[in-house]
Short mmCIF file of C-alpha atoms and ligand atoms in Angstrom, two decimals:
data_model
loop_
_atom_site.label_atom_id
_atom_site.label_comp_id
_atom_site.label_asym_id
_atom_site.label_seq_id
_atom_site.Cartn_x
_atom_site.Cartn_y
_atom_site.Cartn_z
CA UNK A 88 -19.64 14.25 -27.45
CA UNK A 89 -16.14 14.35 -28.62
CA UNK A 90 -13.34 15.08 -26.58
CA UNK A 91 -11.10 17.54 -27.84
CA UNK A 92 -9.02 18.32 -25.12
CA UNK A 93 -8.46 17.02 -21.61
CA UNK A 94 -5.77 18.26 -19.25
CA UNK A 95 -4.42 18.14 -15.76
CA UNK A 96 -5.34 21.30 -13.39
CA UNK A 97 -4.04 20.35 -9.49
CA UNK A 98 -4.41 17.50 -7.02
CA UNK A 99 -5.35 18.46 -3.87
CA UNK A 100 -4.66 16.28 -0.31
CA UNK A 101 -7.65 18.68 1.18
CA UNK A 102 -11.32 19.24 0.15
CA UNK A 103 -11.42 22.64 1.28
CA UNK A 104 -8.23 23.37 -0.58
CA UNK A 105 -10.09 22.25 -4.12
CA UNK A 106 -10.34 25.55 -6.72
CA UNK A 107 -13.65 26.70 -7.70
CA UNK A 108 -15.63 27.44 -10.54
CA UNK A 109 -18.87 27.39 -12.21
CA UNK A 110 -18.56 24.47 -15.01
CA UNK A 111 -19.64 21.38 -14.18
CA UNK A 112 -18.20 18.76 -12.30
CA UNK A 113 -18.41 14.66 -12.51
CA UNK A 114 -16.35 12.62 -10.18
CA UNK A 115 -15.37 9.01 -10.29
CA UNK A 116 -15.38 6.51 -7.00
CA UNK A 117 -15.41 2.97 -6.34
CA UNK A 118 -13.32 0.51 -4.48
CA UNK A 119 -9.34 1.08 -4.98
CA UNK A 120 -8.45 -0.69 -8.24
CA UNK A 121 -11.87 -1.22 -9.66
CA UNK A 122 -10.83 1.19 -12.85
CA UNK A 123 -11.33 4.63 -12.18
CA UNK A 124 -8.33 6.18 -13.28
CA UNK A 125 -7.93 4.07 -16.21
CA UNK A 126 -11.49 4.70 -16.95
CA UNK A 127 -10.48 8.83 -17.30
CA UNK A 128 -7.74 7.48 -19.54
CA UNK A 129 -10.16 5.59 -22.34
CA UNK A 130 -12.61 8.53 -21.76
CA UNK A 131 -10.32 10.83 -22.91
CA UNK A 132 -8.56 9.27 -25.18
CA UNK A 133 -4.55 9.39 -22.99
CA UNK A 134 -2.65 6.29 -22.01
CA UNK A 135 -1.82 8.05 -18.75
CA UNK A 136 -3.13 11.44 -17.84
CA UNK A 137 -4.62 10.05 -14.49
CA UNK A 138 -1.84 7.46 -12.89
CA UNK A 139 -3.14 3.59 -12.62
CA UNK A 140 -1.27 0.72 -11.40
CA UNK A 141 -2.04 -3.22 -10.85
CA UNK A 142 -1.78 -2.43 -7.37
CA UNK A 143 -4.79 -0.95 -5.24
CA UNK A 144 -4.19 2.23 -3.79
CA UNK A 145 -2.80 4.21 -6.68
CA UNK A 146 -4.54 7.25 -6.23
CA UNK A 147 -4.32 8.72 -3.04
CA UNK A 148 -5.24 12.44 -3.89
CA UNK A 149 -8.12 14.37 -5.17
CA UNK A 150 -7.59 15.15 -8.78
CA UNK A 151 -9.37 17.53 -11.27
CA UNK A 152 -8.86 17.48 -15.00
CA UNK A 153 -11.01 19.68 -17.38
CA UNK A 154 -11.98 18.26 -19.98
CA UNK A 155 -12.77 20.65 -23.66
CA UNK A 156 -11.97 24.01 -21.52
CA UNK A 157 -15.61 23.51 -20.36
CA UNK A 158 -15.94 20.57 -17.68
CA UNK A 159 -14.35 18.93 -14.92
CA UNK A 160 -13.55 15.31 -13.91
CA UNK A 161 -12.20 14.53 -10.95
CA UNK A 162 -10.62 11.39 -9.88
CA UNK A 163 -10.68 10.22 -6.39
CA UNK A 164 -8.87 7.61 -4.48
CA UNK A 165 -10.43 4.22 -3.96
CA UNK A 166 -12.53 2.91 -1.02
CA UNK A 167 -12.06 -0.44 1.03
CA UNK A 168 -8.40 -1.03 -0.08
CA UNK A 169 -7.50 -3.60 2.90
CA UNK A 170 -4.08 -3.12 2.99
CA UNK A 171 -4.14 0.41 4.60
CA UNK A 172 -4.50 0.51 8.13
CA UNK A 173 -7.55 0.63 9.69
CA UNK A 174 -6.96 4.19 11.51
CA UNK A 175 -6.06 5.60 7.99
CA UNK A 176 -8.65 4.06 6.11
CA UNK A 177 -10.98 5.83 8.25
CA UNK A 178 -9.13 9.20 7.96
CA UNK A 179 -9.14 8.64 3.52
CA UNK A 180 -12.58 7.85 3.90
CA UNK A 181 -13.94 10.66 5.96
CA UNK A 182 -11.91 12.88 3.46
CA UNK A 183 -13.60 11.07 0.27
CA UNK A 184 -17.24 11.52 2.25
CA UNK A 185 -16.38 15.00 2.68
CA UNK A 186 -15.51 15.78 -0.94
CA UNK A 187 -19.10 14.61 -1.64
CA UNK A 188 -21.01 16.34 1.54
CA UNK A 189 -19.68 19.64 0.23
CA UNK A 190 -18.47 20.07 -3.53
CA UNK A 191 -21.16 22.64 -5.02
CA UNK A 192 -19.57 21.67 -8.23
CA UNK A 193 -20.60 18.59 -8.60
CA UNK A 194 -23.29 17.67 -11.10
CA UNK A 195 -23.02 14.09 -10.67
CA UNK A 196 -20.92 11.02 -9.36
CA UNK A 197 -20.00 8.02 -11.34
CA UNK A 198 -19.96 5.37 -9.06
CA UNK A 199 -17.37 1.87 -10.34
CA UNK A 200 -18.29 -1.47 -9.86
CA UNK A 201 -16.73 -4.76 -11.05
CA UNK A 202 -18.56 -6.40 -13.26
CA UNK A 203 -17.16 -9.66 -12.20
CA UNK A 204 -17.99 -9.41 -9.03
CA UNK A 205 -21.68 -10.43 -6.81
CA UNK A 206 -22.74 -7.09 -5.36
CA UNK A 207 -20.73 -6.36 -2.28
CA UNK A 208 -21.73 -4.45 0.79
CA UNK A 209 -18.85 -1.92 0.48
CA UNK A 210 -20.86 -0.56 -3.06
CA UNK A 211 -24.39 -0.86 -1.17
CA UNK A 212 -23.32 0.93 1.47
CA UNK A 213 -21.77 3.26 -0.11
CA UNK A 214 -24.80 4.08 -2.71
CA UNK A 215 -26.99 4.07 0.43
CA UNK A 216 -24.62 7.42 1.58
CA UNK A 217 -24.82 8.97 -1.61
CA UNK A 218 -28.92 8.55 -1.64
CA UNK A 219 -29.13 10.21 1.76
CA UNK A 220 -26.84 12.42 0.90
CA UNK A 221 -28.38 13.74 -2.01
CA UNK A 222 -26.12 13.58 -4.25
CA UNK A 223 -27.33 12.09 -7.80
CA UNK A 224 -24.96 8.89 -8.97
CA UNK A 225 -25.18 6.81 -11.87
CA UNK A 226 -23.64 3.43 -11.64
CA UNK A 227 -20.39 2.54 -14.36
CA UNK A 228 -19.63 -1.61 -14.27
CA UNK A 229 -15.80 -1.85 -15.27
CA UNK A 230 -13.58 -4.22 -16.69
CA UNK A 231 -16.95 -6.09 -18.95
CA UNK A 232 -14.04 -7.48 -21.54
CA UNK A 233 -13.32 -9.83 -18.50
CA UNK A 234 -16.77 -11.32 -19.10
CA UNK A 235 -18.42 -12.85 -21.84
CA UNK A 236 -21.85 -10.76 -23.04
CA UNK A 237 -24.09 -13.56 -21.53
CA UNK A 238 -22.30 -13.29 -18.13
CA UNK A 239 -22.35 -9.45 -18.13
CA UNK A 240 -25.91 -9.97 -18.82
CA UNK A 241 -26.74 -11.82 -15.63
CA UNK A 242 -24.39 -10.01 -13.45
CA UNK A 243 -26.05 -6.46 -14.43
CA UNK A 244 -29.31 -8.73 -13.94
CA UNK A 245 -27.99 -9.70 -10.50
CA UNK A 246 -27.12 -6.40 -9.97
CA UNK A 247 -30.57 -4.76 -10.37
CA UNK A 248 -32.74 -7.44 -8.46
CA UNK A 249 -30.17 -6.83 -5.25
CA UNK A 250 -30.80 -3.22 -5.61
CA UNK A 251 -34.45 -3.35 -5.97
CA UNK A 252 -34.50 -6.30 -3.03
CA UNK A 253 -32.42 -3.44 -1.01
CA UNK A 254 -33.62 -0.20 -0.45
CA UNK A 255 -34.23 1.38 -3.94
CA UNK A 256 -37.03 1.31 -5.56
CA UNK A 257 -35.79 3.18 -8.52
CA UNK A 258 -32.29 2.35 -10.42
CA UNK A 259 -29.76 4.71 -11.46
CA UNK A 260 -28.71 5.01 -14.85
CA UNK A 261 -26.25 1.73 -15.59
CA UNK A 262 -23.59 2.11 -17.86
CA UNK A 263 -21.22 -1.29 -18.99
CA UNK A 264 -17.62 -0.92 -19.81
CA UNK A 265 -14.80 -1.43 -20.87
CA UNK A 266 -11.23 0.30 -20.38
CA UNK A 267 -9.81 -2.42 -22.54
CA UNK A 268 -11.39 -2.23 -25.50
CA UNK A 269 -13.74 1.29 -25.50
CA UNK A 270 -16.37 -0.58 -24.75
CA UNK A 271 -19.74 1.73 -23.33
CA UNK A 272 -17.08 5.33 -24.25
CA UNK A 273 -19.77 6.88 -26.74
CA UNK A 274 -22.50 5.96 -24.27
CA UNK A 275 -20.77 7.45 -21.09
CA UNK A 276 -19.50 10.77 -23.22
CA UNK A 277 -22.81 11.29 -24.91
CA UNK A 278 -24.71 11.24 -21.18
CA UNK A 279 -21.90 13.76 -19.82
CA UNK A 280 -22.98 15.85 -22.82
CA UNK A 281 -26.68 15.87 -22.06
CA UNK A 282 -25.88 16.25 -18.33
CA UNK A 283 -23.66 19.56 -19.71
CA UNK A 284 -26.34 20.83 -21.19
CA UNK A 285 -29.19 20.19 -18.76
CA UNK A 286 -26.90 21.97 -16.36
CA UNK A 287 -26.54 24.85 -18.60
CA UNK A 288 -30.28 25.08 -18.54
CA UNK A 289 -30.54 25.00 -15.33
CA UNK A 290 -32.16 21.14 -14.71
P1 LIG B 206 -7.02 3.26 -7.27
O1 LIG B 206 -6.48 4.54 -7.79
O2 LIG B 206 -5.97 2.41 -6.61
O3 LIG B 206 -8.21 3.43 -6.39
O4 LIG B 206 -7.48 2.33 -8.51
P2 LIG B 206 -8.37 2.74 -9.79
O5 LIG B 206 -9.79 2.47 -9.50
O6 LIG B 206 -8.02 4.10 -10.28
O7 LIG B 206 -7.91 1.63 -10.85
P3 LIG B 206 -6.90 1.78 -12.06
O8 LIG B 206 -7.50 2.56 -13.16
O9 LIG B 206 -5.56 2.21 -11.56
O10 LIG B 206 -6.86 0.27 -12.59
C1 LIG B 206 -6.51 -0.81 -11.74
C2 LIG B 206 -6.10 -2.01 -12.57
O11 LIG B 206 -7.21 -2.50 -13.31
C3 LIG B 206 -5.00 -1.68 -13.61
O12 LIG B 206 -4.14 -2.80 -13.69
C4 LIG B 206 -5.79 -1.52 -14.90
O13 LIG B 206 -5.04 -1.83 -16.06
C5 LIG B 206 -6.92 -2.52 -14.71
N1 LIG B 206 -8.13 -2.13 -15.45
C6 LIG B 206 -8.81 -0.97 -15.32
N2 LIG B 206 -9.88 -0.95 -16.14
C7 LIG B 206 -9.87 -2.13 -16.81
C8 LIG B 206 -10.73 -2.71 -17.79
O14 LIG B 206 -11.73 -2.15 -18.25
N3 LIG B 206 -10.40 -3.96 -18.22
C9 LIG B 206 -9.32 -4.65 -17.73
N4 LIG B 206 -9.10 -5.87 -18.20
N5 LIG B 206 -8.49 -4.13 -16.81
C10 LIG B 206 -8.76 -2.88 -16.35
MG1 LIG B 207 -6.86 5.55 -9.45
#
């Protein structure tokens, strides 16, 4: 898929408050800073039509941007940024659970992980809610031009075997990449396209 067009439509502090429609939606989540923003930014070809920073905690709001007139991603603040205080932490992430509990929209999440980083419980954890949940994920490792190929070998390795050790026994799909350098862009596009088009049909 190419991206012709991707633009802004409305942030929104409140899940209920979110507009509807009937195009498909894809969100991003993952622990504040791991890339999500920047990864809507190399996805659609801007330098900054979602807002990153160095510093965790950039996005604090739920924001959709629709992407050829005929999709929708939406990026969400981060999880298990430590510097927020533990009474509001709870608060952003009830609010984040909530956008996933209820969005009819959504087709499917894109959940960010470090590549450089051993799995962490945070992730797990939050995978495990998404399972129960229902709600289909595939699983995007950010920030792979930190790594060289052998390493990003192993830690996608790593990755798997703690999964499979957990409580999967099946994997999500696994995309590598990077914001850096375009890495996995195609790959991630081209699946959005197919998952477009099985929604169309009704899969
Ligand atoms: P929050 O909105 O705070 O939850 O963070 P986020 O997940 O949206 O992360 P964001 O895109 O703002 O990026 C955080 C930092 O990581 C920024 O300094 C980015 O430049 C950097 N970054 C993001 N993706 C990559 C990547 O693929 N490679 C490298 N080297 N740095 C990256
Ligand atoms: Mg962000």
């Amino acid at each position: 898929m190419k991206v012709n067009t991707a633009k802004f439509v409305i942030s929104n502090s409140k899940v209920e408050k979110c507009l509807h429609h009937d195009l498909p939606e894809y969100a991003f989540i993952g622990r504040s800073n791991v890339g999500k923003s920047s990864l809507i930014n190399m996805l659609t070809n801007h330098k900054n039509l979602a807002k990153t920073s160095g510093k965790p905690g950039k996005t604090q709001l739920i924001n959709h941007f629709i992407i050829n007139d005929s999709w929708y991603l939406v990026d969400l603040p981060g999880y298990g940024f430590a510097k927020v205080p533990k009474y509001q932490r709870n608060a952003f992430e009830k609010f984040i659970e909530e956008y996933f509990l209820t969005r009819k929209e959504l087709i499917c999440t894109f959940l960010l992980i470090d590549i450089r980083h051993k799995p962490q419980n945070i992730d797990l954890n939050f995978m495990e809610f998404l399972g129960s949940s229902g709600v289909p994920f595939s699983i995007v490792f950010t920030k792979a031009d930190k790594l060289k190929p052998l390493q990003t070998r192993k830690s996608l390795d790593f990755y798997k075997k703690t999964m499979l050790n957990g409580v999967w026994q099946e994997l999500p799909d696994m995309f590598i990449t990077s914001s850096e350098n375009a890495v996995g862009k195609q790959e991630l596009l081209d699946h959005l396209e197919k998952l477009n088009i099985n929604s169309k049909n009704g899969i």
